[in-house]
Coordinates of C-alpha atoms in Angstrom, one line a residue:
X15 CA 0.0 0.0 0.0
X16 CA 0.9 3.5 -0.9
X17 CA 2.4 6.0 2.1
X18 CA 0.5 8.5 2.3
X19 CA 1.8 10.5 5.6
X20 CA 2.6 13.8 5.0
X21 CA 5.5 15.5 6.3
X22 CA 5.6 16.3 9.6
X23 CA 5.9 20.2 9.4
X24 CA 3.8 20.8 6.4
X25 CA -0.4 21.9 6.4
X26 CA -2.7 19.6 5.0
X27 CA -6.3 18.4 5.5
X28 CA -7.5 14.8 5.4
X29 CA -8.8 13.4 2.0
X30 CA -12.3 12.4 4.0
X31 CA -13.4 15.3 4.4
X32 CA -12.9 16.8 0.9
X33 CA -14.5 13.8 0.1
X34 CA -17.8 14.1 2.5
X35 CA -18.0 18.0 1.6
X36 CA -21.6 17.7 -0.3
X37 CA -21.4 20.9 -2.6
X38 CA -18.5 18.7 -4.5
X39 CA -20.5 15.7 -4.4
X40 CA -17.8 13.3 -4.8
X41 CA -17.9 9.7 -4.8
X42 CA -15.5 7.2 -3.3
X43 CA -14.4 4.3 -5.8
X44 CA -11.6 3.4 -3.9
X45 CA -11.1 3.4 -0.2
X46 CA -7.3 3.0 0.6
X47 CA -6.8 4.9 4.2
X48 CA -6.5 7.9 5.3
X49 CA -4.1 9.9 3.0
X50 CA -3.3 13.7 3.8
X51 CA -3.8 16.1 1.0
X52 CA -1.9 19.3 0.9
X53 CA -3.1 20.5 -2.2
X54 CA -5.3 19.5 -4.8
X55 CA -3.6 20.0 -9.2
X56 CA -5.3 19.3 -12.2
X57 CA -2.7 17.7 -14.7
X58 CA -3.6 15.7 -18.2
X59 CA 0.0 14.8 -18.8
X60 CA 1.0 11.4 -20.0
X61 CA 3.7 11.4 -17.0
X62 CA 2.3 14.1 -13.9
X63 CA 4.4 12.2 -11.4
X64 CA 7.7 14.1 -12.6
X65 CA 6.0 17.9 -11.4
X66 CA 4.4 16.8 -8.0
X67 CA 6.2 16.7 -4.8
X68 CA 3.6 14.6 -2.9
X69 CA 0.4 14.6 -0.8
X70 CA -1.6 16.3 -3.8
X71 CA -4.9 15.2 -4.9
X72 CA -4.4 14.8 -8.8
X73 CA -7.5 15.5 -10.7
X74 CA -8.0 14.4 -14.3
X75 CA -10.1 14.0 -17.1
X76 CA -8.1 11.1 -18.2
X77 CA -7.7 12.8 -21.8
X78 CA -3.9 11.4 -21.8
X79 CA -4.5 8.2 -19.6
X80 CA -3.1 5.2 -20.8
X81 CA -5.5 2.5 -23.1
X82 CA -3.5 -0.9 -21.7
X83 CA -3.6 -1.9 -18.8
X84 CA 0.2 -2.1 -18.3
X85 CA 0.8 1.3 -18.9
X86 CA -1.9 2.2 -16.6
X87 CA -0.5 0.1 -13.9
X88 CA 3.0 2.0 -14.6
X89 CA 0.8 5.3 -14.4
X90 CA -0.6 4.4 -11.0
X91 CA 2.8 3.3 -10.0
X92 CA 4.8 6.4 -10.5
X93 CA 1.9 8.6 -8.7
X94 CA 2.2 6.0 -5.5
X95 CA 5.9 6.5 -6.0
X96 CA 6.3 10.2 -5.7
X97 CA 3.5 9.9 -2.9
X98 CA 0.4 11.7 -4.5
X99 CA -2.3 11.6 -2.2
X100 CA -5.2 10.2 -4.1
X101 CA -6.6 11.2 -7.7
X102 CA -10.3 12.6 -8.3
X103 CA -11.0 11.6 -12.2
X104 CA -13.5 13.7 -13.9
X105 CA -16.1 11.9 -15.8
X106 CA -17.4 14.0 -19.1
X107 CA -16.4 14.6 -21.8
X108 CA -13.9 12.3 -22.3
X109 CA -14.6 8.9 -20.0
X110 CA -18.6 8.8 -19.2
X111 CA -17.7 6.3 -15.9
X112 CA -14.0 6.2 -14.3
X113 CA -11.8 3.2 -16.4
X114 CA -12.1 0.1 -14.7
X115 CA -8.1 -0.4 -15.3
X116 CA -7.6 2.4 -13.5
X117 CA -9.8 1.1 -10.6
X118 CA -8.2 -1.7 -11.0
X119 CA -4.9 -0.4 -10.5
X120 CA -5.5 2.1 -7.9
X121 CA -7.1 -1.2 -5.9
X122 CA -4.3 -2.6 -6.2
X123 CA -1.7 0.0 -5.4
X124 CA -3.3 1.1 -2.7
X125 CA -4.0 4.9 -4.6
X126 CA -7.6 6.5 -3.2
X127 CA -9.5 7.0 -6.4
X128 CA -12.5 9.6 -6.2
X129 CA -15.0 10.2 -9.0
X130 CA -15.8 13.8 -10.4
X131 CA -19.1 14.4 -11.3
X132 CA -19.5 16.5 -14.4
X133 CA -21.3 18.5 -12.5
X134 CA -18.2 19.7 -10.2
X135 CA -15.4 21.5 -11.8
X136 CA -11.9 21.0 -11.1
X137 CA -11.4 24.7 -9.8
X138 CA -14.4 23.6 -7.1
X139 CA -12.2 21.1 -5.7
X140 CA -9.5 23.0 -5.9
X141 CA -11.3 26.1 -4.2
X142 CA -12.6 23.6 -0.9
X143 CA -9.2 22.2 -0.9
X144 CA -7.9 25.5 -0.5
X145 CA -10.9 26.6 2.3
X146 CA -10.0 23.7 4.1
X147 CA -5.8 24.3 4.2
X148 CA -7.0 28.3 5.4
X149 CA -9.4 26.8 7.7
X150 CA -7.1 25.0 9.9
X151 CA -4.2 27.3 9.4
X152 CA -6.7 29.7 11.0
X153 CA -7.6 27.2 14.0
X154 CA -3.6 26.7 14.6
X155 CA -3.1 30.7 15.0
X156 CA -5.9 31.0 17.6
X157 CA -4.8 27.7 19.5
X158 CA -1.4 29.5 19.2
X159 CA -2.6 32.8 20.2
X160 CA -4.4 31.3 23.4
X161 CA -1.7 29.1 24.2
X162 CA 0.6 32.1 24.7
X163 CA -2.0 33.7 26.8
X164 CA -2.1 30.9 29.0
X165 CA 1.9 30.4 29.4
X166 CA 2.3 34.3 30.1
X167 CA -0.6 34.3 32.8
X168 CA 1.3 31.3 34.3
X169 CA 4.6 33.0 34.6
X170 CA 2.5 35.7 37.2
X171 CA 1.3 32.8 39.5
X172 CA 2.1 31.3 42.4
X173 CA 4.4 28.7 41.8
X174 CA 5.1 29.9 38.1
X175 CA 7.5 26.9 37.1
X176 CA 4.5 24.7 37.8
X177 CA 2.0 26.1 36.5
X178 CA 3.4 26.8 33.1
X179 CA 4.4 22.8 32.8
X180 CA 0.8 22.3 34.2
X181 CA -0.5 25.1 30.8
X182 CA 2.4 23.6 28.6
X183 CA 0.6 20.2 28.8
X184 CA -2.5 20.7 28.4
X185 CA -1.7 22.8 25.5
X186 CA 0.1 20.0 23.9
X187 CA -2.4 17.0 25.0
X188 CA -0.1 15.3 27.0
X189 CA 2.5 15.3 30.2
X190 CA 5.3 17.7 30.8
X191 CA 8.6 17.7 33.2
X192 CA 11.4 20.2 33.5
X193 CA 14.6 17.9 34.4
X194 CA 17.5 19.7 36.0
X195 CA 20.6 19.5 34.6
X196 CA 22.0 17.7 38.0
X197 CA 20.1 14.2 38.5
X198 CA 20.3 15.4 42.0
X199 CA 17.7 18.2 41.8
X200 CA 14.2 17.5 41.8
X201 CA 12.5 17.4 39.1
X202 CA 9.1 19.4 38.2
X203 CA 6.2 17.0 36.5
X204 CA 2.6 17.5 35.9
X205 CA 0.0 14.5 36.4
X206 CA 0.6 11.2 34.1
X207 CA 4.1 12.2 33.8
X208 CA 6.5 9.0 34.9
X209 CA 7.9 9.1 37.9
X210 CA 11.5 8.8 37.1
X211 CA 12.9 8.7 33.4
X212 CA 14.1 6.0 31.8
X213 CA 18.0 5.3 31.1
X214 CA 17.1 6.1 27.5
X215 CA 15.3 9.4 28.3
X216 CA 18.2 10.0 30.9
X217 CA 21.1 9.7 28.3
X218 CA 19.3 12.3 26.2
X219 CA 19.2 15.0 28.8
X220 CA 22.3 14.4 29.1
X221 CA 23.7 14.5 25.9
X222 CA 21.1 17.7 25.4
X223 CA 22.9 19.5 28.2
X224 CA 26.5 18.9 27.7
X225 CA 28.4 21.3 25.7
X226 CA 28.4 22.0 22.5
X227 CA 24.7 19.6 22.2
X228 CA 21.7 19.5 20.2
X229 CA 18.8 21.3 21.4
X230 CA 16.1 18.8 20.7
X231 CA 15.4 15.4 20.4
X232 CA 12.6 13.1 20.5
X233 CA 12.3 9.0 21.7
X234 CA 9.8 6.7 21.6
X235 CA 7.8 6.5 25.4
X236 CA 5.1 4.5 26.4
X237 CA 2.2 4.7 23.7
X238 CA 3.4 7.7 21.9
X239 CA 6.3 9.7 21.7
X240 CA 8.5 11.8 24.3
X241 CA 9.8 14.9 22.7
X242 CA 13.1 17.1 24.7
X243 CA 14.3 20.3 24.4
X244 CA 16.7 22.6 26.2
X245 CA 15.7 25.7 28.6
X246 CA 18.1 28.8 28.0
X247 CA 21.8 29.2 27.7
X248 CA 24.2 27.5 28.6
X249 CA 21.5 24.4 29.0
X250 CA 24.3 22.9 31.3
X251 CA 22.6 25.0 33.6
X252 CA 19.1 25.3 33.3
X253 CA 17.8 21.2 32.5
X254 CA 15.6 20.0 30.0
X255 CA 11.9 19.9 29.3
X256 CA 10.5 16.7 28.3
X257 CA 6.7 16.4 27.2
X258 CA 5.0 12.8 25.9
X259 CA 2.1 12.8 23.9
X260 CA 0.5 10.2 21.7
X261 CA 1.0 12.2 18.4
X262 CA 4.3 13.7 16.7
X263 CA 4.6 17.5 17.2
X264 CA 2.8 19.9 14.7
X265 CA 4.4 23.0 13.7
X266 CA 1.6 24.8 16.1
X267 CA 3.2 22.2 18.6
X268 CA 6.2 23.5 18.1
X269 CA 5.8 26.8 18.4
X270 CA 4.2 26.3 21.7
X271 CA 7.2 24.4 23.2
X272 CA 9.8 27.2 22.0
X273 CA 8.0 29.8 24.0
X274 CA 7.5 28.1 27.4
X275 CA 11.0 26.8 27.5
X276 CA 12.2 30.4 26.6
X277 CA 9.4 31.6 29.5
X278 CA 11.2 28.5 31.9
X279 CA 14.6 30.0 31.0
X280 CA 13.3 33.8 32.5
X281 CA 11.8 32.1 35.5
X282 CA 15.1 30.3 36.0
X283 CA 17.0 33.9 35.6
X284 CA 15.2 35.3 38.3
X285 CA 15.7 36.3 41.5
X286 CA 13.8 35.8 44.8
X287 CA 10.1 36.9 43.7
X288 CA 10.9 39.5 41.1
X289 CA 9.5 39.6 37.9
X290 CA 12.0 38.6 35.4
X291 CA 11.1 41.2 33.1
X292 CA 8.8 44.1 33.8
X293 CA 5.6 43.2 33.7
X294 CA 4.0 45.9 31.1
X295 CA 6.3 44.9 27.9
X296 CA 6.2 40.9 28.9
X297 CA 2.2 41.1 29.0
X298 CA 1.7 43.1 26.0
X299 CA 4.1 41.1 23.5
X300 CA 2.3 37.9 24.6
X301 CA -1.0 38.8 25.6
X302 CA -2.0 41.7 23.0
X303 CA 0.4 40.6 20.3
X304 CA 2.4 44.0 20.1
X305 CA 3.8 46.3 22.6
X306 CA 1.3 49.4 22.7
X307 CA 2.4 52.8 23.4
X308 CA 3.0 52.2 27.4
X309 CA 4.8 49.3 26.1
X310 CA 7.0 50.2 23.8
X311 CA 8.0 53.4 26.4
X312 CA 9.2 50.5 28.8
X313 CA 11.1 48.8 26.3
X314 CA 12.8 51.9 25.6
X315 CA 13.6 52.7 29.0
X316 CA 14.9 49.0 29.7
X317 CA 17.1 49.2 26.3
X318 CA 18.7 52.5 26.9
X319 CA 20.5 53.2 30.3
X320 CA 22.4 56.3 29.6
X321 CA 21.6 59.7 31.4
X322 CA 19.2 61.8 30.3
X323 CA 22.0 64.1 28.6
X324 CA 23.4 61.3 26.3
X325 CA 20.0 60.3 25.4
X326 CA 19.4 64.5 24.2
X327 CA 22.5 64.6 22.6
X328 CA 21.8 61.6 20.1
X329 CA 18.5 62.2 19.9
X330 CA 17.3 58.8 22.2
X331 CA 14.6 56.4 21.8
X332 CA 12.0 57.5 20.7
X333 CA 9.3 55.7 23.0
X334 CA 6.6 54.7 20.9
X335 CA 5.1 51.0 18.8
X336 CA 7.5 52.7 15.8
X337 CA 10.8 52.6 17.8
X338 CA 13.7 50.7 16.2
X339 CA 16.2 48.7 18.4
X340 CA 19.5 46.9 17.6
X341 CA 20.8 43.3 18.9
X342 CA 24.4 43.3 19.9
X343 CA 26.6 40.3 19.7
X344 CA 29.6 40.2 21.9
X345 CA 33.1 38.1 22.6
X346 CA 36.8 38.7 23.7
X347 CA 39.6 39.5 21.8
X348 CA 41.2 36.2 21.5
X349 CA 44.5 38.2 22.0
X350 CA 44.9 40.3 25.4
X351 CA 43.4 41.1 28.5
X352 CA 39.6 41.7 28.7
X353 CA 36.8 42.9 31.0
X354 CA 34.3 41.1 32.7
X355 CA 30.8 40.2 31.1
X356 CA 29.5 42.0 34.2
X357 CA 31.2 45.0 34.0
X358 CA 30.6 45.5 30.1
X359 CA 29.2 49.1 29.3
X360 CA 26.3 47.6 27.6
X361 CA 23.9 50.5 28.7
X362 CA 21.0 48.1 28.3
X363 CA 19.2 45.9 31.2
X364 CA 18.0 43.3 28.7
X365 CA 21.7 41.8 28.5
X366 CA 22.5 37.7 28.1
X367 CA 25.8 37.1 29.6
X368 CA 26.8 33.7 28.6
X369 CA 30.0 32.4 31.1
X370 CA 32.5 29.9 29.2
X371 CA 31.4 26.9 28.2
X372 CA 34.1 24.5 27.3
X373 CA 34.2 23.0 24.0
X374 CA 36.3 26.3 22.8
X375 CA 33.8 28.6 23.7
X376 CA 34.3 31.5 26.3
X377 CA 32.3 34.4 27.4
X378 CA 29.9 36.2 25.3
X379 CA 27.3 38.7 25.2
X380 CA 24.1 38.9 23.6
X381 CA 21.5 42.3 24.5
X382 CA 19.1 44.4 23.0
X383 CA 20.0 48.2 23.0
X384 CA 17.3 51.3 21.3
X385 CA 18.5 52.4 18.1
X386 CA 20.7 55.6 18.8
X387 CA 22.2 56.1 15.4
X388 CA 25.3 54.5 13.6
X389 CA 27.4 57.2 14.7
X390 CA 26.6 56.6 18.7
X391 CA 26.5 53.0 17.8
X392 CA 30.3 52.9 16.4
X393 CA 31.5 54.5 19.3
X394 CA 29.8 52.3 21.3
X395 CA 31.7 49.5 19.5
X396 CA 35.0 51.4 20.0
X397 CA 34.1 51.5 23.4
X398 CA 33.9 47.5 24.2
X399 CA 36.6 47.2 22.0
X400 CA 38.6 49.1 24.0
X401 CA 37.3 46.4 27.1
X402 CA 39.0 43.7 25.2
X403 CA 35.6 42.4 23.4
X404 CA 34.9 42.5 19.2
X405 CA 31.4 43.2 19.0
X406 CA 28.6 43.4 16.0
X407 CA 25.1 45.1 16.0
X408 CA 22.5 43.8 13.8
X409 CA 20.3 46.3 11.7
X410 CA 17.4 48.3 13.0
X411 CA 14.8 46.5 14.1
X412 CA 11.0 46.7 15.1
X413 CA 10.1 44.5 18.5
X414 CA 8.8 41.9 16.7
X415 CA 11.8 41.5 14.4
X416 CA 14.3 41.0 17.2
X417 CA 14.5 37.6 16.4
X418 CA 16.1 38.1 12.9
X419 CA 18.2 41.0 13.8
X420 CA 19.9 38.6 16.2
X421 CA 20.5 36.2 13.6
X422 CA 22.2 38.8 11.7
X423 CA 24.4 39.9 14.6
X424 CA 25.8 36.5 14.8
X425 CA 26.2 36.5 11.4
X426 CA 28.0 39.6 11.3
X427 CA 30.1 38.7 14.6
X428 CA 31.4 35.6 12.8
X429 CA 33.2 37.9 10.1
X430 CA 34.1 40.7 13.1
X431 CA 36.0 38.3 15.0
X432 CA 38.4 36.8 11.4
X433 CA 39.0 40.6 10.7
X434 CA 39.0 41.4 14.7
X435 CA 37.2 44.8 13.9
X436 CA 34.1 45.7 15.4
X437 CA 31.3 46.1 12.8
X438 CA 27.7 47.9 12.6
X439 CA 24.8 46.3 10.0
X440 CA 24.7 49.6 7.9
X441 CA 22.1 50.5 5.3
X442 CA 23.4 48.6 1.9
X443 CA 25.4 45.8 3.9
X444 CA 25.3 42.8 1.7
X445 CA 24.1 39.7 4.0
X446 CA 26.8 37.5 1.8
X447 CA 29.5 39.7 2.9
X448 CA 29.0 39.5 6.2
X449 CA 29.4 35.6 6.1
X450 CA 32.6 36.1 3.9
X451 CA 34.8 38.9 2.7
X452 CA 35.0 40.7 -0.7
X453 CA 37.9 38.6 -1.2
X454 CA 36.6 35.2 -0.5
X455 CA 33.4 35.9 -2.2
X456 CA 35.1 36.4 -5.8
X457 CA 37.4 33.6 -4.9
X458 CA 34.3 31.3 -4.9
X459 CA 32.5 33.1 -7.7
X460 CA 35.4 32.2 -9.7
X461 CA 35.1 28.7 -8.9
X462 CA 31.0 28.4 -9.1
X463 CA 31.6 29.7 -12.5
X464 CA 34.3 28.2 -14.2
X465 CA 34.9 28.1 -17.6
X466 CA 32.4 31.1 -17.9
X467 CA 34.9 33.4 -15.1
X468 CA 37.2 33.3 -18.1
X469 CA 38.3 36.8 -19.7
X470 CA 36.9 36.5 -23.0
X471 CA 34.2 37.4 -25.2
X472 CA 33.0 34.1 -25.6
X473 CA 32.9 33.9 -21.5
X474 CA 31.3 37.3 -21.1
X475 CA 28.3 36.4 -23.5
X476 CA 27.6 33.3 -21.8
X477 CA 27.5 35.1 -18.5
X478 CA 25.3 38.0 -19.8
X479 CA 22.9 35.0 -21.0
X480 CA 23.3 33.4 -17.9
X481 CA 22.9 36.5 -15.3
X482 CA 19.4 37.4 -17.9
X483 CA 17.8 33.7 -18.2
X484 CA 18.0 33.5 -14.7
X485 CA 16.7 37.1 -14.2
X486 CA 13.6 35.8 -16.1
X487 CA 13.3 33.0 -14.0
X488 CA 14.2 30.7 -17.1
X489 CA 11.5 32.3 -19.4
X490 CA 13.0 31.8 -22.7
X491 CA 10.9 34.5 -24.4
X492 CA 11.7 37.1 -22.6
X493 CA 15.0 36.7 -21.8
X494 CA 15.5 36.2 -25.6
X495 CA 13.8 39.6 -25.9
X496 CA 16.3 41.0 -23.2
X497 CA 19.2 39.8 -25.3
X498 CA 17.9 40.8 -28.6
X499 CA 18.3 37.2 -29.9
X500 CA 16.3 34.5 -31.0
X501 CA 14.5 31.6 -28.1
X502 CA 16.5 29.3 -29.4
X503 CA 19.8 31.0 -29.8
X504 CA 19.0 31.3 -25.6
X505 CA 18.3 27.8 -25.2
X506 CA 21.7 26.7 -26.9
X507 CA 23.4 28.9 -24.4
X508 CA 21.9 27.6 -21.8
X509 CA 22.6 23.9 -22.9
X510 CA 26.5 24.7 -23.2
X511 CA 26.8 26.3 -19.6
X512 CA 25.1 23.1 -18.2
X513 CA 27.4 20.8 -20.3
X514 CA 30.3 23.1 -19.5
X515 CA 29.7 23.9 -15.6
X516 CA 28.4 20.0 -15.1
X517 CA 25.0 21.6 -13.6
X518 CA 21.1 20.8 -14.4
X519 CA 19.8 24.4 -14.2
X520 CA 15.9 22.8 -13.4
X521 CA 17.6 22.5 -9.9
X522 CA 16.7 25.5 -8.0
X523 CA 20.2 25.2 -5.7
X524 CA 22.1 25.3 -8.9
X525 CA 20.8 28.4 -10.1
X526 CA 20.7 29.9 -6.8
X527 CA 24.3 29.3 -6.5
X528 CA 25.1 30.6 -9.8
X529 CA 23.1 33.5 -9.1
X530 CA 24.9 34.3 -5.9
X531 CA 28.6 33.5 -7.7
X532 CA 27.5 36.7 -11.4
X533 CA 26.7 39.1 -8.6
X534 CA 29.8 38.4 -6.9
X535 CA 32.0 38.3 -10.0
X536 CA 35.5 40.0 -10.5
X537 CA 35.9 40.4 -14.4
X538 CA 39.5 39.7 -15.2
X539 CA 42.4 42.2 -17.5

C-alpha cells in the first residue's frame, strides 16, 4: 500500500473530508486509508508524477490516460511512487464512468480514487481544498494565540515553574517535566508524567545538556512519543523539558514548546520573587500581540541606560510602537586582556551574559539596545573594543523582528571576530559579505563559475545569458527579448553552460548558486 503520511511540518487536510464535503459531491471508488492532502492539481499529462512533490490530490479527465492496462498500472505506480495523495477523475467529456483499469490499479496499489461528477469542476475542488488548508491554518493561530496567553498568565502565578508545565501540557495534550541539569535536583512534572525517566530518556538530557549539544530530540515512550528540548543558555545550567504525547509534534506544537521553555529559561533567571522582566512589555508582547504605546516606552527605557543628557544629545529612543532597536553580539579578543561580562558598558538591562562553556567557547554577550544612530553606535563599538571584546550590531529592528536581527548579529560577529574589527549592519550591507569577505566571495565566484569566469568574449556572452535567463526566471521568451536574440539561440546557451559547468539548471540550488557567484564576479584584464 501507498504511504501517504505527510511531512511532519507541512499543512494539510485529510482526503475524507474533501470527500464528504456535499457541494462537490464526490464519490469514493476506492477506499485505501487515510491519506493527507496538501493541495489538490489538475494535470492531463502522459507522466504528472515528474512535477508533483507529494500529498496532492491529482484530478484528471483522463484525456492522456493510458489505453492498456500495463501502462496504466506503470501510471498508478509512478503517482504512488512520488507519494500523490489520491486522484479525483473527472467523468465527461472524455470517460462517461471512471476506467475500470484504472480502478483496477488504484485497488491494487493502494492509490484512493474519487469520481468527479461532471457537474463539479476542477477549480471547485480546488477552491474547498484551499478553504480547508485556510481553515485549519486559522484554528492553529488561535490555538497559538491562546496558548501564549495561557503560558504568560502562568509566569505571574504562584508557583510559576509549575503552572506553566501544568498550561504547557494541556496545550500540547499530554504530560510535561522540567529535568535539571543535576540528576540530583528534583525534578518538576505534571500528572501522568513518569515518575522517574528512563535510562534512554536520561542519556538524552544528558547528551542535550553537555556542551556543544543538540537542542532537541525526541524517543519513543510509552504509547506515543517523548519529545526534549533545552531551557536557555548555557542548558548545562538550566535542564531540559520533556513532554510525551501520543502524536508527533505539529508546527503549532512547536511553536508552543519554544516559548515556554524560553518563558522557563526567564523564571530560571530570576531572582527571589521578582519579575523577570517588567511586567508591562512581557504582558503586551504575549498577551495583546504587540507592545502598545506604554509598552513600547518600557522597552525603551529598559534598552537604553544612559543619562538623560546622552540620550538628548543623540536624539534617544523614541518611546513609541515605531521605535527601532538593535541586537548586539559580543566576545573577547582572542588576544589580550579583557573585562568582565559584568562590568561591560552595555547601557541596556535586557543583557544575556553567557559564562565559558568548554568546548572552545568562552564568554559572550548577547542584549538588545534602542536604536541611537550609527554614529553613537560605532563609538559604542569602540568602546567595548577598548574592554577587550569584538562586537557586532545587527540592523534596525522593530520589537517583533528582534528575532532576525539577532541572527544577523551573529552572522555579522562571525566575520568581526576573522577581521577582529568591530562592525555595525549599515544600510546597503550585503548579507553574503558578512558571512565572507570581498575577497573570499570572488574567490568562490570564480570557482562556481568556471569556464564562464574566463576573460573573453565568448565567456562574457555566456555570462550576460546566464545572469538574464535567470533574471527571467528561465523564461526563454523574454530573456531572448532581453538579449535581442532568437529563443533558441537562448536555449543553446543555456545547454552549453550546463554541459560546461556539469549543472542541471531545473535545480533551484544550482541556479541559486550561480546567481549568488554573477553578482559576486571579478571580471578579469
Amino acid at each position: 500500500m501507498a504511504d501517504h503520511r505527510a511531512p511532519a511540518e507541512s499543512h494539510d487536510v485529510p482526503l475524507r473530508v474533501i470527500a464528504a464535503r456535499r457541494d462537490l459531491g464526490l464519490n469514493t471508488v476506492v477506499d485505501a486509508g487515510e491519506p493527507s492532502i496538501t493541495w489538490a492539481v489538475a494535470s492531463e499529462l502522459v507522466e504528472p508524477a515528474a512535477y508533483l512533490r507529494g500529498g496532492e490530490l491529482l484530478l484528471t479527465a483522463g484525456v492522456n490516460l493510458p489505453g492498456t492496462t500495463a501502462r496504466v498500472r506503470d501510471y498508478v505506480a509512478s503517482l504512488v511512487q512520488v507519494g500523490v495523495g489520491a486522484v479525483g477523475f473527472g467523468v465527461a467529456p472524455v470517460h462517461r464512468s471512471v476506467p475500470a483499469r484504472l480502478v483496477e490499479q488504484c485497488h491494487a496499489q493502494g492509490l484512493p480514487l474519487l469520481e468527479v461528477p461532471a457537474s463539479t469542476p476542477f477549480a471547485a475542488v480546488s477552491r474547498a481544498v484551499g478553504e480547508e488548508l485556510e481553515e485549519r491554518h486559522l484554528r492553529d493561530v488561535r490555538r497559538l494565540g491562546e496558548a501564549h496567553q495561557e503560558l504568560a498568565r502562568a509566569v505571574s502565578a504562584p508557583a510559576p515553574v509549575e503552572r506553566l508545565l501544568s498550561v504547557l501540557a494541556d496545550a500540547l495534550g499530554g504530560w510535561a517535566v522540567l529535568a535539571p541539569a543535576d540528576p540530583a535536583l528534583p525534578a518538576h512534572s505534571t500528572p501522568g508524567a513518569p515518575a522517574s525517566l528512563d535510562p534512554e530518556l536520561r542519556s538524552l538530557c544528558a547528551k542535550l545538556t553537555a556542551p556543544s549539544g543538540p537542542h532537541s530530540a525526541k524517543a519513543a515512550g510509552g504509547s506515543g512519543e517523548v519529545f526534549l528540548h533545552t531551557v536557555g543558555t548555557p542548558p548545562e545550567a538550566r535542564g531540559v523539558v520533556l513532554v510525551g504525547r501520543p502524536e508527533p509534534l505539529a508546527i503549532t506544537d512547536r511553536a508552543v514548546l519554544r516559548t515556554a521553555t524560553a518563558l522557563l529559561d526567564l523564571l530560571s533567571r530570576s531572582s527571589g520573587d521578582e519579575p523577570p522582566v517588567p511586567g508591562l512589555v512581557l504582558t503586551g508582547l504575549l498577551l495583546d500581540g504587540g507592545l502598545g504605546t506604554e509598552g513600547a516606552a518600557g522597552l525603551a527605557e529598559l534598552t537604553d541606560t544612559r543619562s538623560d543628557a546622552a540620550r538628548r544629545a543623540t536624539g534617544g529612543p523614541a518611546a513609541d510602537a515605531g521605535a527601532a532597536y538593535r541586537v548586539l553580539r559580543a566576545e573577547p579578543l582572542p588576544r589580550g586582556p579583557h573585562t568582565a561580562p559584568g562590568g561591560l558598558p552595555l547601557e541596556t538591562h535586557l543583557v544575556d551574559r553567557g559564562p565559558e562553556t568548554g568546548g572552545g567557547r568562552g564568554p559572550h554577550v548577547r542584549a538588545i539596545l534602542a536604536d541611537r544612530g550609527e554614529s553613537a553606535h560605532r563609538e559604542h563599538l569602540d568602546l567595548l573594543r577598548s574592554h577587550g571584546w569584538i562586537a557586532a550590531l545587527s540592523p534596525p529592528a522593530a520589537p517583533d523582528g528582534l528575532p532576525g536581527a539577532d541572527r544577523k548579529a551573529a552572522t555579522l560577529l562571525q566575520r568581526a571576530r576573522a577581521a577582529e574589527t568591530p562592525l555595525l549592519w549599515a544600510e546597503g550591507t550585503d548579507p553574503f559579505e558578512t558571512m565572507m569577505g570581498p575577497d573570499v566571495a570572488a574567490e568562490l565566484s570564480r570557482e562556481l563559475l568556471g569556464r564562464l569566469a574566463e576573460p573573453t568574449e565568448a565567456a562574457r556572452t555566456l555570462r550576460e545569458t546566464l545572469r538574464t535567463w535567470l533574471a527571467r526566471h528561465g523564461n526563454w521568451d523574454r530573456a531572448a527579448a532581453d538579449l535581442g536574440i532568437h529563443r533558441n539561440s537562448v536555449r543553446y546557451r543555456i545547454g552549453r553552460i550546463e554541459r560546461d559547468l556539469d549543472v542541471d539548471l531545473s535545480d533551484a540550488e544550482q541556479r541559486m548558486r550561480l546567481w549568488f557567484a554573477l553578482g559576486r564576479h571579478v571580471p578579469g584584464p
